[in-house]
Amino acid sequence: MKQVLYIFSFLILSYPIIAQESGDILIKNGTVLTITNGNLKFTDILIRDGKIKSIAKDIKAEDVKVIDASGLYVMPGIIDAHSHIAIDAVNEGTNPVTAEVNVGDAIDPYDINIYRALAGGVTISHAMHGSANAIGGQCETIKHRWGAKDPAAMRMDGAPRTIKFALGENPMRVHGEGRGIVPATRMGVEQVFRNAFAEGKAYMKEWEAYQGGVTSVPPEYNLRKQTMADILKGDIIIHCHSYRADEILMLMNVLEDYGVDKICFQHVNEGFKVAPELAAFGAHASVFSDWWAYKFEVYYSTAYNAAILTENGVVTSINSDSRELIRHLYHEAAKTQRYGELSDDQALSLITINPAIQLGIEDRVGSIEEGKDGDIAIFKNHPLSIYAVPQYTIVDGAVRFNIKEDAADMRQEVNPEEQIPAFYEYRAHEEEDSCLQGVFEQLFLHQH
Amino acid sequence: MYKTLFRLLSVMILPGFMFGQIDYDKVKEATDVLFLNDVYVHNSGDTTFTMQDIIIQDGIIKQMGGSLEAPYNARTLKVDSSYVYPSFIDMMSHLGVKKEERKEDPRVKFPGFPPNDVAGITPEWKLTGKYDTKDGGIKSYRAAGFGMAHIVPRGRMLPGQSSLISLKSEDMVLDEGVATYMQFTGARRMYPSTVIAIMAKWRDLFNNAAYLSEHQDIFNKSPLGTPRPKKDLMLESLIPVTKKEQAVFTRTESIKSVFRALELEAELDYQLVLANAEVVDDAIAKIKAQNVPVVLSLALPKAEKEKDKKGDKAEKKDNKDKAVEHPQKEELAQRKRESIERYESQAGLLEDAGHKFAFSTMDLKSKDFKSNLNRMINAGLSKAGALDALTINAAKLLEIDDVAGSVEQGKLAYLFVSNKPYFNEGAHIGHTIVDGNWLEHPKKEKKKAKAGTGSGISGEWSYEIAIPEDERSGTITIEKADDDYSVTVFDQNQTDTEFTGNDVSYNGSTLTFTITIEDGGTLIVNFTMNFEGDSYEGFISIDGLGEFPMQGQRITSPE
């Protein structure tokens, strides 16, 4: 029993920032970048029970933790619309359509990258399935509640369901080149979509017939087709890995044929070519600031992409798709001021309210407004400045990152048989392209 | 699981040759009636031992009580004054399951739609034809006190259904199709290859089985005009799961897999058993709320060796090249130690939470069994809790507690005989009776332990103390319980006088303690003994009188 108590006391000591933070906090005297309502100097924010209760000067509140933000910049928690952190499985790359799988089943609340993302002011990320399949798995919008032990605690309850689609080289390479099955070409990718939607539609009708008493016995249950039906019903937002303009137009045509309108294109490097068409369709775009040429279909790119899309009225965000980039999304957003001369609010919207819109959570997060979730990032120097340094990151009113309490070893789980130092164990089996994580092994390694 | 005794017995009387070859070297025992005279019986819930006689016949405990008469045809075991415990039940392992040769995975044209057997989805398979009576683990686990094992097939996501076996070389199968076995182990390069696909596949299979059952019911009610339900043995085998008639043992070593299994149960509602779990602490509240049985793994991460703690070798190596010394080495080592302690503490935490659990031996070498159990006990598990988990809790989980799990008149004869209470230093299991079948396990003579290697000083030692004009001699008995030593001094010069040592301390080579002699006044004598092999040298010191040399040899080792 002694040992148990000992362990317990250690846990409390070593994670001071996790220890039972209430969802109440008062942030005093900061420069508040609300995103949707301009900048408010010398302003306080009171968070009660995890929600922003009031934004005003000189708020008085009893029994509440106070952060002195004098001289600091207070912005809404940064949202990353495309990442693969905090999940144990990224690609079920065994079939061109795997709509039924859900990376939300594989949340890893102990992934140290959650903490590192918090250290970059990121409070929410969109944990996505990879791009191995034309229709990959469902994704999960997670809140970075670092310290929570139950994977379910990371989910942002009430966030709409989302699913990963993929165009172009990745599904062609994995299935066409790798296995000699459809899709081997971009035409094939289109047919995979059309087949899957057609099956989903037929499936929906079969069940409606059974439930309406038209047929006497239940049809064969199929979670994959059921998920396609849910997309057709508008219950799931599509997030599609894309680069080339022709394919982007193709998918919009397919969706139009099936009456689906919720789509956010991811990467969308050639989005600048079809920005008016995207805007007309109501499609969103989540892009890299200046990352391209890592494969053939990504050669035709520009760092002005985000600015062009924004100026054409497309809801645009800048994402990381990387556990490293997620730590400085504020720098990535700032690049749009060099390449495109976006305003501060426009640039910050790319990593706050816009990704929130793309994930369908803009009524709860993405700006500092009364009633919204208490997700806040506090910076020393303006977040779009190259000198910006995150100081505190707050999720639901609980401080999850505090630069002053940033211990050298913040891991939550330690392998009891690890080698010391452990660093190389973590890196030994990692691959650089997390977009196709796990696919290499599936395709090429005979693991016996 | 959840089968009647009738079913259990009916499988037991299947002829032995079905499951193993008859060993012609083995001479048939002259009698299968056994008599255990004056033994101390200990069952779950007992706080003391009760001395009883036991008669075993026809594989059951025929009679128990004081002063029984040995039946005319009984073999009387020489176990007088020994300690009798119900056999342990291994709640999950591959004991006695044939190892299958690794075959090259067949290439499938569409990896998204592989045949079920290739993808590792064969919940309809039972272990029939896959038993290995010659598995060495059966012997070694039997010698460690185990009598039954609930065994599961090898494979991937749904390799098949489990069996219950007796740990003996013939007639070992008690029941088949006990539970469905599930793992979060993906197929190789085909669907389902990842944990996300396995969870999706489970939902898909579960719902399909439930709908198939619904379809069957509709068809059976009015076959005329109703489409025929499809014949699918795989799905049909899951229908009892959907009706909560069969449990699903889900292998969940990591805390994340524990949470994942709990989530599936909450969503679909079935009889989940968290099996071979290594860490459950953060999930205990959910486990209790969902009332899910837990089978804890007896495997533990390797304990730190003494020398690792001191860092002898590693340090020497590092000193050669100080530049590579990791700056946070001690902090990292500390966290690793705490991680090991976390694993050791799980059983105690479940016990404290009042959640009953059993133990599994998967991935555990039998030689580590008792030491791991002791590590868990040192980390907070009670000894009674440990024995419960190994006996009655397991029997209840298998729903065989009416015939197994304790030593009681009428129950199946599964028990073992220990020369001392099971957790005492030097306790040895000399006899096991499994399904009425008796085996003797003679104690192997250990090489004489050298002093300084741990428990090497337990036993009886002679002493001679050279006090001028007053040579003293006698014996010193040293006993070790857990990590504490107790010392008794018996002085020949003062007949019938025993002294108990106080403040006993042993550092690996030197033992120190004091005794208090009340002889008109109070005399405190300090002993210091430096051990070397089977002899020692040292001295006693008495305040005001000085030091006097002492020496002695080993007389006996601990039993």
mmCIF file of C-alpha atoms in Angstrom, chain A residues 414-419 425, chain B residues 300-303 336 339-340:
data_model
loop_
_atom_site.group_PDB
_atom_site.id
_atom_site.type_symbol
_atom_site.label_atom_id
_atom_site.label_comp_id
_atom_site.label_asym_id
_atom_site.label_seq_id
_atom_site.Cartn_x
_atom_site.Cartn_y
_atom_site.Cartn_z
ATOM 1 C CA VAL A 414 6.834 5.288 -19.205
ATOM 2 C CA ASN A 415 7.757 1.924 -20.658
ATOM 3 C CA PRO A 416 8.797 -0.141 -17.613
ATOM 4 C CA GLU A 417 11.392 -1.933 -19.710
ATOM 5 C CA GLU A 418 12.729 1.019 -21.661
ATOM 6 C CA GLN A 419 16.370 1.671 -22.316
ATOM 7 C CA GLU A 425 13.261 4.154 -28.930
ATOM 8 C CA LEU B 300 5.236 -8.193 -14.743
ATOM 9 C CA PRO B 301 7.943 -6.061 -16.232
ATOM 10 C CA LYS B 302 11.373 -7.218 -15.219
ATOM 11 C CA ALA B 303 12.205 -6.089 -11.718
ATOM 12 C CA LYS B 336 11.164 3.786 -14.964
ATOM 13 C CA SER B 339 6.458 2.584 -13.975
ATOM 14 C CA ILE B 340 7.484 -0.887 -12.779
#
